[in-house]
mmCIF file of C-alpha atoms and ligand atoms in Angstrom:
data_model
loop_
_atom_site.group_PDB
_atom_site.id
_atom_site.type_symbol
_atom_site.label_atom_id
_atom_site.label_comp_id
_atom_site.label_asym_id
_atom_site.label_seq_id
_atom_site.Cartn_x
_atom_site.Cartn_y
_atom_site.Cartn_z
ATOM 1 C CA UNK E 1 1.844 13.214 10.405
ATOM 2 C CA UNK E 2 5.368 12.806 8.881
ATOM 3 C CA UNK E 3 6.002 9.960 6.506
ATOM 4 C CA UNK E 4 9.558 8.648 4.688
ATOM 5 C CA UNK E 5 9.630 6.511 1.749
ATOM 6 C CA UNK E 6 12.049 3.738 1.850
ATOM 7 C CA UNK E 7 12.262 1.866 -1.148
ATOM 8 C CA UNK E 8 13.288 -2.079 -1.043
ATOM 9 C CA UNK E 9 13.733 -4.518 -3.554
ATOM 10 C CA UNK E 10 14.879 -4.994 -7.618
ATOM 11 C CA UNK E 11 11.269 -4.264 -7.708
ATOM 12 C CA UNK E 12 12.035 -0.741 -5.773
ATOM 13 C CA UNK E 13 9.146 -0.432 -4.172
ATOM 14 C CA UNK E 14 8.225 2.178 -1.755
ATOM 15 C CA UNK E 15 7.848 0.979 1.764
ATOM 16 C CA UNK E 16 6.535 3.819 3.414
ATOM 17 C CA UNK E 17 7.438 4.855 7.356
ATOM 18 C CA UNK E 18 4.563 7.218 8.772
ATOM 19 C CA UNK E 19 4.804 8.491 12.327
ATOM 20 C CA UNK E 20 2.415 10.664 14.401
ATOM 21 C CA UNK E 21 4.372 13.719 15.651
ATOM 22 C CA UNK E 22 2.112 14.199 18.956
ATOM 23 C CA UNK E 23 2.364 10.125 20.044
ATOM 24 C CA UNK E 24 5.647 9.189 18.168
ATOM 25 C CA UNK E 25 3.648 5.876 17.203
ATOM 26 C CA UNK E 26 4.365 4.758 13.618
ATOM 27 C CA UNK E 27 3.503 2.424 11.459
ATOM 28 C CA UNK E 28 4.923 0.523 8.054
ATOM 29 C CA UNK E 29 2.911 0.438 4.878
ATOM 30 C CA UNK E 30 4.288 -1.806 2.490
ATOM 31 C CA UNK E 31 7.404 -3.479 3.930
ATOM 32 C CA UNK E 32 8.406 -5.401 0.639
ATOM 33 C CA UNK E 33 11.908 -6.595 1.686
ATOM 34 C CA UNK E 34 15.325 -5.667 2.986
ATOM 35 C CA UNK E 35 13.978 -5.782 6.967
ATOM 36 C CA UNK E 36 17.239 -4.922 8.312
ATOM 37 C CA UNK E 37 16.969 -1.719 6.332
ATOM 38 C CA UNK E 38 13.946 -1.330 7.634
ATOM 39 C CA UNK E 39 14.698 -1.987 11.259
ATOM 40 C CA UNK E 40 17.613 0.609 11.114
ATOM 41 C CA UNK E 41 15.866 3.507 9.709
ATOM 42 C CA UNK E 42 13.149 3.247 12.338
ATOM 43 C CA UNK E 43 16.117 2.988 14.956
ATOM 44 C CA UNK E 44 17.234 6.102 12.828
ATOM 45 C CA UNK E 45 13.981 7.929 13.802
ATOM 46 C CA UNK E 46 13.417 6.737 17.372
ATOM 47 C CA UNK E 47 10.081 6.377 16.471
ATOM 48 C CA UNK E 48 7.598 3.647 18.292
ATOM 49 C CA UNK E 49 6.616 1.339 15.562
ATOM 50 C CA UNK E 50 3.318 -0.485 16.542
ATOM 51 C CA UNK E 51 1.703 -1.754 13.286
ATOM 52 C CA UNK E 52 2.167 -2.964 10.128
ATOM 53 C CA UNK E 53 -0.487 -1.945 7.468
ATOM 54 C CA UNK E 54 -0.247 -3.613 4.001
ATOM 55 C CA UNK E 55 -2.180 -2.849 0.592
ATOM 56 C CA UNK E 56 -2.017 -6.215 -0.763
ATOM 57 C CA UNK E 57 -0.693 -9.684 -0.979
ATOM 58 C CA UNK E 58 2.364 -9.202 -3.655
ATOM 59 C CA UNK E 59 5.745 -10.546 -2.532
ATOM 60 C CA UNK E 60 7.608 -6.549 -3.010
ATOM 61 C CA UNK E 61 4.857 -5.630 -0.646
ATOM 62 C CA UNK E 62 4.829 -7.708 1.711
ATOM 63 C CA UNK E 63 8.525 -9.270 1.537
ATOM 64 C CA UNK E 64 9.800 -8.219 5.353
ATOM 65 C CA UNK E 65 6.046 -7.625 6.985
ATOM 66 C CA UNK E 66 6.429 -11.282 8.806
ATOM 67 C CA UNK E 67 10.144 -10.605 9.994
ATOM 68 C CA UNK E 68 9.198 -7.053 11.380
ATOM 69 C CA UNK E 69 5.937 -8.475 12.718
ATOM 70 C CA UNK E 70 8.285 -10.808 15.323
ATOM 71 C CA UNK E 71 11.165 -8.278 15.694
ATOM 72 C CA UNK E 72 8.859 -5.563 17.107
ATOM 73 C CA UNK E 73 6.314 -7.880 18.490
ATOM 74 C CA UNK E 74 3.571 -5.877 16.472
ATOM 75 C CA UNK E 75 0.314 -6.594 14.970
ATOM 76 C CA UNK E 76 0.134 -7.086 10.855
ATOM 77 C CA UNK E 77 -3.351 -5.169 9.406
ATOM 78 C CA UNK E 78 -4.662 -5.610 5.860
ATOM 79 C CA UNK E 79 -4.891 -6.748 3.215
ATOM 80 C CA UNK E 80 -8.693 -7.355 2.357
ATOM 81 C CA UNK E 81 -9.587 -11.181 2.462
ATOM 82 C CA UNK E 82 -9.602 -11.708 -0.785
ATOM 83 C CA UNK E 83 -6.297 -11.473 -1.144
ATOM 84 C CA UNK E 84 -5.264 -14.398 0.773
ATOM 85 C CA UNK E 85 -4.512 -17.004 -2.049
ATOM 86 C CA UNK E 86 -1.743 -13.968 -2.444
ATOM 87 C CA UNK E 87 -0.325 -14.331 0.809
ATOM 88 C CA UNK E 88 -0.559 -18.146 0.260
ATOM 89 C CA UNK E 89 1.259 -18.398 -2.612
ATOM 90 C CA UNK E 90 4.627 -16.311 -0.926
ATOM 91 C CA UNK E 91 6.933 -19.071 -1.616
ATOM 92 C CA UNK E 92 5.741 -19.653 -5.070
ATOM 93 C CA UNK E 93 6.024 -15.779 -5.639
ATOM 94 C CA UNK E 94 9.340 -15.954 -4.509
ATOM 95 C CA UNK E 95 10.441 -18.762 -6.708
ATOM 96 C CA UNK E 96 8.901 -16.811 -9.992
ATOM 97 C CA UNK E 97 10.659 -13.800 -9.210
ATOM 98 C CA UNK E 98 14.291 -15.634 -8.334
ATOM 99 C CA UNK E 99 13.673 -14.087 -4.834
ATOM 100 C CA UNK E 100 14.912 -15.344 -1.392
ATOM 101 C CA UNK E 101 12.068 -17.905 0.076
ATOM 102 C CA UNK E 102 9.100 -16.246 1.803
ATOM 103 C CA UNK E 103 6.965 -18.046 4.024
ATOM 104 C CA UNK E 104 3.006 -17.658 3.895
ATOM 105 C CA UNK E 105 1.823 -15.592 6.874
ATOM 106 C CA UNK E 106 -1.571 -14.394 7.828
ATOM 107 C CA UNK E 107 -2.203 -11.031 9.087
ATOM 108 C CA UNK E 108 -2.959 -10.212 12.500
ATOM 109 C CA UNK E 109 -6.166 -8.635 11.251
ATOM 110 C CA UNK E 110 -7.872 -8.546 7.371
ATOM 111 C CA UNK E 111 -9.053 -5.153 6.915
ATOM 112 C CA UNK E 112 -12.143 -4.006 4.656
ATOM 113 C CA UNK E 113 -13.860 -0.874 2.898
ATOM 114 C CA UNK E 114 -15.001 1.793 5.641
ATOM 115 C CA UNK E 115 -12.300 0.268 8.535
ATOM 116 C CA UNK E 116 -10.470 3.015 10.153
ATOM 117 C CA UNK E 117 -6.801 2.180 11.371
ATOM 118 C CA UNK E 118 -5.252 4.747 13.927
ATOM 119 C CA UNK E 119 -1.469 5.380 14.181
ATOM 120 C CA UNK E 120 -1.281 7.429 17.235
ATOM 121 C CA UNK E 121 -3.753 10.334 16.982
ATOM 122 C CA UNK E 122 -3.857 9.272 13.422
ATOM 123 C CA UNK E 123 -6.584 8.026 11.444
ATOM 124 C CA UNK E 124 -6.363 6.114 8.198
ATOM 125 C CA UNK E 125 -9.440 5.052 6.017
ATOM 126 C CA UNK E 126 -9.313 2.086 4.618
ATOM 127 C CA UNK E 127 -10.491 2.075 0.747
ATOM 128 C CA UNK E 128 -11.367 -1.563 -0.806
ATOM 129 C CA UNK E 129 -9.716 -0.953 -4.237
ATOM 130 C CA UNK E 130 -9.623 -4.313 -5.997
ATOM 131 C CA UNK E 131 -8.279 -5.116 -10.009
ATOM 132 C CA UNK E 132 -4.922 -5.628 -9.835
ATOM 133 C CA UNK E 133 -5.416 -7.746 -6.952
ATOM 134 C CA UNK E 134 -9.248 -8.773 -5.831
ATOM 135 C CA UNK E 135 -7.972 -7.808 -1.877
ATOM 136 C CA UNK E 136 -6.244 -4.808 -2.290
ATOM 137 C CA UNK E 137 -6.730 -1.504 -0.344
ATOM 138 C CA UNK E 138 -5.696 1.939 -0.013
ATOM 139 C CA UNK E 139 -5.344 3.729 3.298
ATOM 140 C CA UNK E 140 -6.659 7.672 3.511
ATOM 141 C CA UNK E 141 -5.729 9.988 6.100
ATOM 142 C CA UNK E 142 -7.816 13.045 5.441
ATOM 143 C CA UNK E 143 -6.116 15.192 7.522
ATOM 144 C CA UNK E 144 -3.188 14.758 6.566
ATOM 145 C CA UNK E 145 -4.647 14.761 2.680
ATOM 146 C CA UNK E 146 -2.394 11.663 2.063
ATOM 147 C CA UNK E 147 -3.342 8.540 0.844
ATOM 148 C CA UNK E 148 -0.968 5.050 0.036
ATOM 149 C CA UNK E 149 -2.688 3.486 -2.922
ATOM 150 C CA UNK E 150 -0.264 0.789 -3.083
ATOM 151 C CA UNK E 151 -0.530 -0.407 -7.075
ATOM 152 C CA UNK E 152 -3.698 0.816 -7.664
ATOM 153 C CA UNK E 153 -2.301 4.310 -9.333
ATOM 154 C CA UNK E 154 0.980 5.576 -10.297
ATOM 155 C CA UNK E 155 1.917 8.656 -11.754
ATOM 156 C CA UNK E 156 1.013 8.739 -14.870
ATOM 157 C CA UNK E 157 -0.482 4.611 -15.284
ATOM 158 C CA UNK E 158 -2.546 2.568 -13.530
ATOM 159 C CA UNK E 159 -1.763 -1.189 -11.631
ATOM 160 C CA UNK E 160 -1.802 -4.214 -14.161
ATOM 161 C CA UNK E 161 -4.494 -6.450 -14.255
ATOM 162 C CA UNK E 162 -3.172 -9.113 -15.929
ATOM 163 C CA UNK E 163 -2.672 -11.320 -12.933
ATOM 164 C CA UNK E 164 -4.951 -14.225 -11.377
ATOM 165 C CA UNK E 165 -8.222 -12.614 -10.766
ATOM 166 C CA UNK E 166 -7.240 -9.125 -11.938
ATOM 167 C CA UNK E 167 -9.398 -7.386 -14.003
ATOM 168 C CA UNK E 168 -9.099 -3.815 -15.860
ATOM 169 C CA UNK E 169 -12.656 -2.834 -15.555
ATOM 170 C CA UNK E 170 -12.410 -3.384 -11.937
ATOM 171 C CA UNK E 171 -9.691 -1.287 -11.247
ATOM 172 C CA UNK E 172 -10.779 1.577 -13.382
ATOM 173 C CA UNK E 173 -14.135 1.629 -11.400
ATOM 174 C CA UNK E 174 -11.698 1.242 -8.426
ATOM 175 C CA UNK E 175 -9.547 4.589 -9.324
ATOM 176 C CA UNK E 176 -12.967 6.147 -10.878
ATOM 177 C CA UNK E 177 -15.090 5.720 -7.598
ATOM 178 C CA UNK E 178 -12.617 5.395 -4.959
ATOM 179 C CA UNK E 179 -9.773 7.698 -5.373
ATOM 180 C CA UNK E 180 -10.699 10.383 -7.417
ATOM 181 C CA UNK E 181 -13.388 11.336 -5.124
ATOM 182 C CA UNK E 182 -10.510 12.204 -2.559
ATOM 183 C CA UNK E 183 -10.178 15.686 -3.531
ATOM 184 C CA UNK E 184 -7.892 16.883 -6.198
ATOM 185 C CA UNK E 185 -5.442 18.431 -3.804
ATOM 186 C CA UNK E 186 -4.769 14.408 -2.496
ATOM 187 C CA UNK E 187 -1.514 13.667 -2.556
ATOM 188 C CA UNK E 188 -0.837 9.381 -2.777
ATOM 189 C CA UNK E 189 2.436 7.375 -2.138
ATOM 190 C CA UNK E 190 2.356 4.629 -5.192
ATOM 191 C CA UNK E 191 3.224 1.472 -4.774
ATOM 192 C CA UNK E 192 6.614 2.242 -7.033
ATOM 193 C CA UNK E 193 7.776 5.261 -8.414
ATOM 194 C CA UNK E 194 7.402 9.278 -7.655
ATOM 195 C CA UNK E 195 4.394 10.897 -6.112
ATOM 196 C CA UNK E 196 1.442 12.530 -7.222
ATOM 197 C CA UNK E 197 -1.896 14.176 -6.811
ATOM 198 C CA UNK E 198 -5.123 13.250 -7.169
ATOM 199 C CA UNK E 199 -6.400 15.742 -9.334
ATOM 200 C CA UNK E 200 -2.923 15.484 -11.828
ATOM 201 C CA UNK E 201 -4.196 11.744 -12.721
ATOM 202 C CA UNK E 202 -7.403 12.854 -12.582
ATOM 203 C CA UNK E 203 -6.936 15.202 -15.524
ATOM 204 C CA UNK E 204 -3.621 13.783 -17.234
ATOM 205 C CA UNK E 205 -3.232 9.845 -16.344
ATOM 206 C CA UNK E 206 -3.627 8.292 -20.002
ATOM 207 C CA UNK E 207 -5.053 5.328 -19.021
ATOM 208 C CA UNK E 208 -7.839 6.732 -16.511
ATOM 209 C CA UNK E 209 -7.903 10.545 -16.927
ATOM 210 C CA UNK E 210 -10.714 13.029 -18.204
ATOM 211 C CA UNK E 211 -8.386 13.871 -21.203
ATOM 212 C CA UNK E 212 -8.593 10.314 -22.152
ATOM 213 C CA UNK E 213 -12.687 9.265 -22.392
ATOM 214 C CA UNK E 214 -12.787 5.354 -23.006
HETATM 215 ZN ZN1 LIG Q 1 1.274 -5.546 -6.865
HETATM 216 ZN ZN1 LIG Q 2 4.151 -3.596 -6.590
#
């Protein structure tokens, strides 16, 4: 699997382009904004794009998943259920963050904890990871060791949880209990920001790491 991180918005956050090298199928994670941008970098690749997975409901995650979804004529997968007052609230969103308007959508397909999603001959795991949002997920490919944890993790800190129905403890027993279990050797695609491993949060992050107890 090849990937290449695009990232859209003020908010830069990293829409991610993944590709199976055997099918040429690929796949957006995350397509916050900017879809022309987006449209012309998987011209760029002459790749087959034929889905559209998303971590969760947040405007600069979802931004330009709607547009592509009716330019390519492609199916929209994820988030988990939960988040849907998320994907309801697009237009408000956009208003609080002096964005252009968003309409609500609904994915093609709401995804939870144990779903697989294949992009080509690839498979991605899908990890209900909730606490900064109550519907968010992470997709694993274990072959590839590679996993897109949306704002769940970033090098070095962890998501907020200070929106509606986010909550710390949650998403501590999220990263705890569904990430770290990965493997050390993981590497994971935040949701903003450079890339990292599993086990370098696992034994540096300062708000979730083993140097850290709470
Ligand atoms: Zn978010
Ligand atoms: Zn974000």
């Amino acid at each position: 699997m090849k990937y290449q991180i695009i990232p859209v918005t003020a908010f830069q956050q990293n829409c991610t382009l993944l590709w199976c090298e055997t099918s040429n199928e690929a796949a957006f994670v995350d397509p916050g904004g900017e879809a022309q941008k987006l449209i012309q970098a998987v011209a760029e690749r002459g790749v087959n794009l034929t889905k559209i997975l998303l971590t969760h409901g947040h405007l600069d995650h979802v931004g330009a998943a709607d547009a592509l979804a009716k330019h390519f004529d492609i199916p929209i997968y994820g988030p988990h259920k939960e988040d849907l007052f998320w994907l309801e609230g697009l237009p408000a969103q956009s208003k609080m963050f002096g964005m252009e308007e968003c309409s609500s959508f609904m994915p093609t397909e709401w995804l939870n904890d144990g779903d697989v999603v294949k992009v080509g001959n690839e498979f991605f795991q899908v990890l209900h990871c909730p606490g900064h949002t109550p519907g968010h997920i992470v997709f694993f490919c274990k072959s590839a060791e590679l996993a897109l944890v949306g704002d769940v993790l970033f090098k070095g800190s962890v998501g907020r949880s200070d929106f509606p129905k986010g909550d710390h403890q949650q998403l501590m027993e999220s990263i705890k209990n569904k990430l770290f279990p990965l493997g050390d050797e993981v590497k994971f695609i935040p949701g903003h920001g450079p890339m990292s491993t599993i086990g370098y949060e696992r034994q540096t992050n300062p708000f979730v790491g083993e140097q850290y107890p709470d």
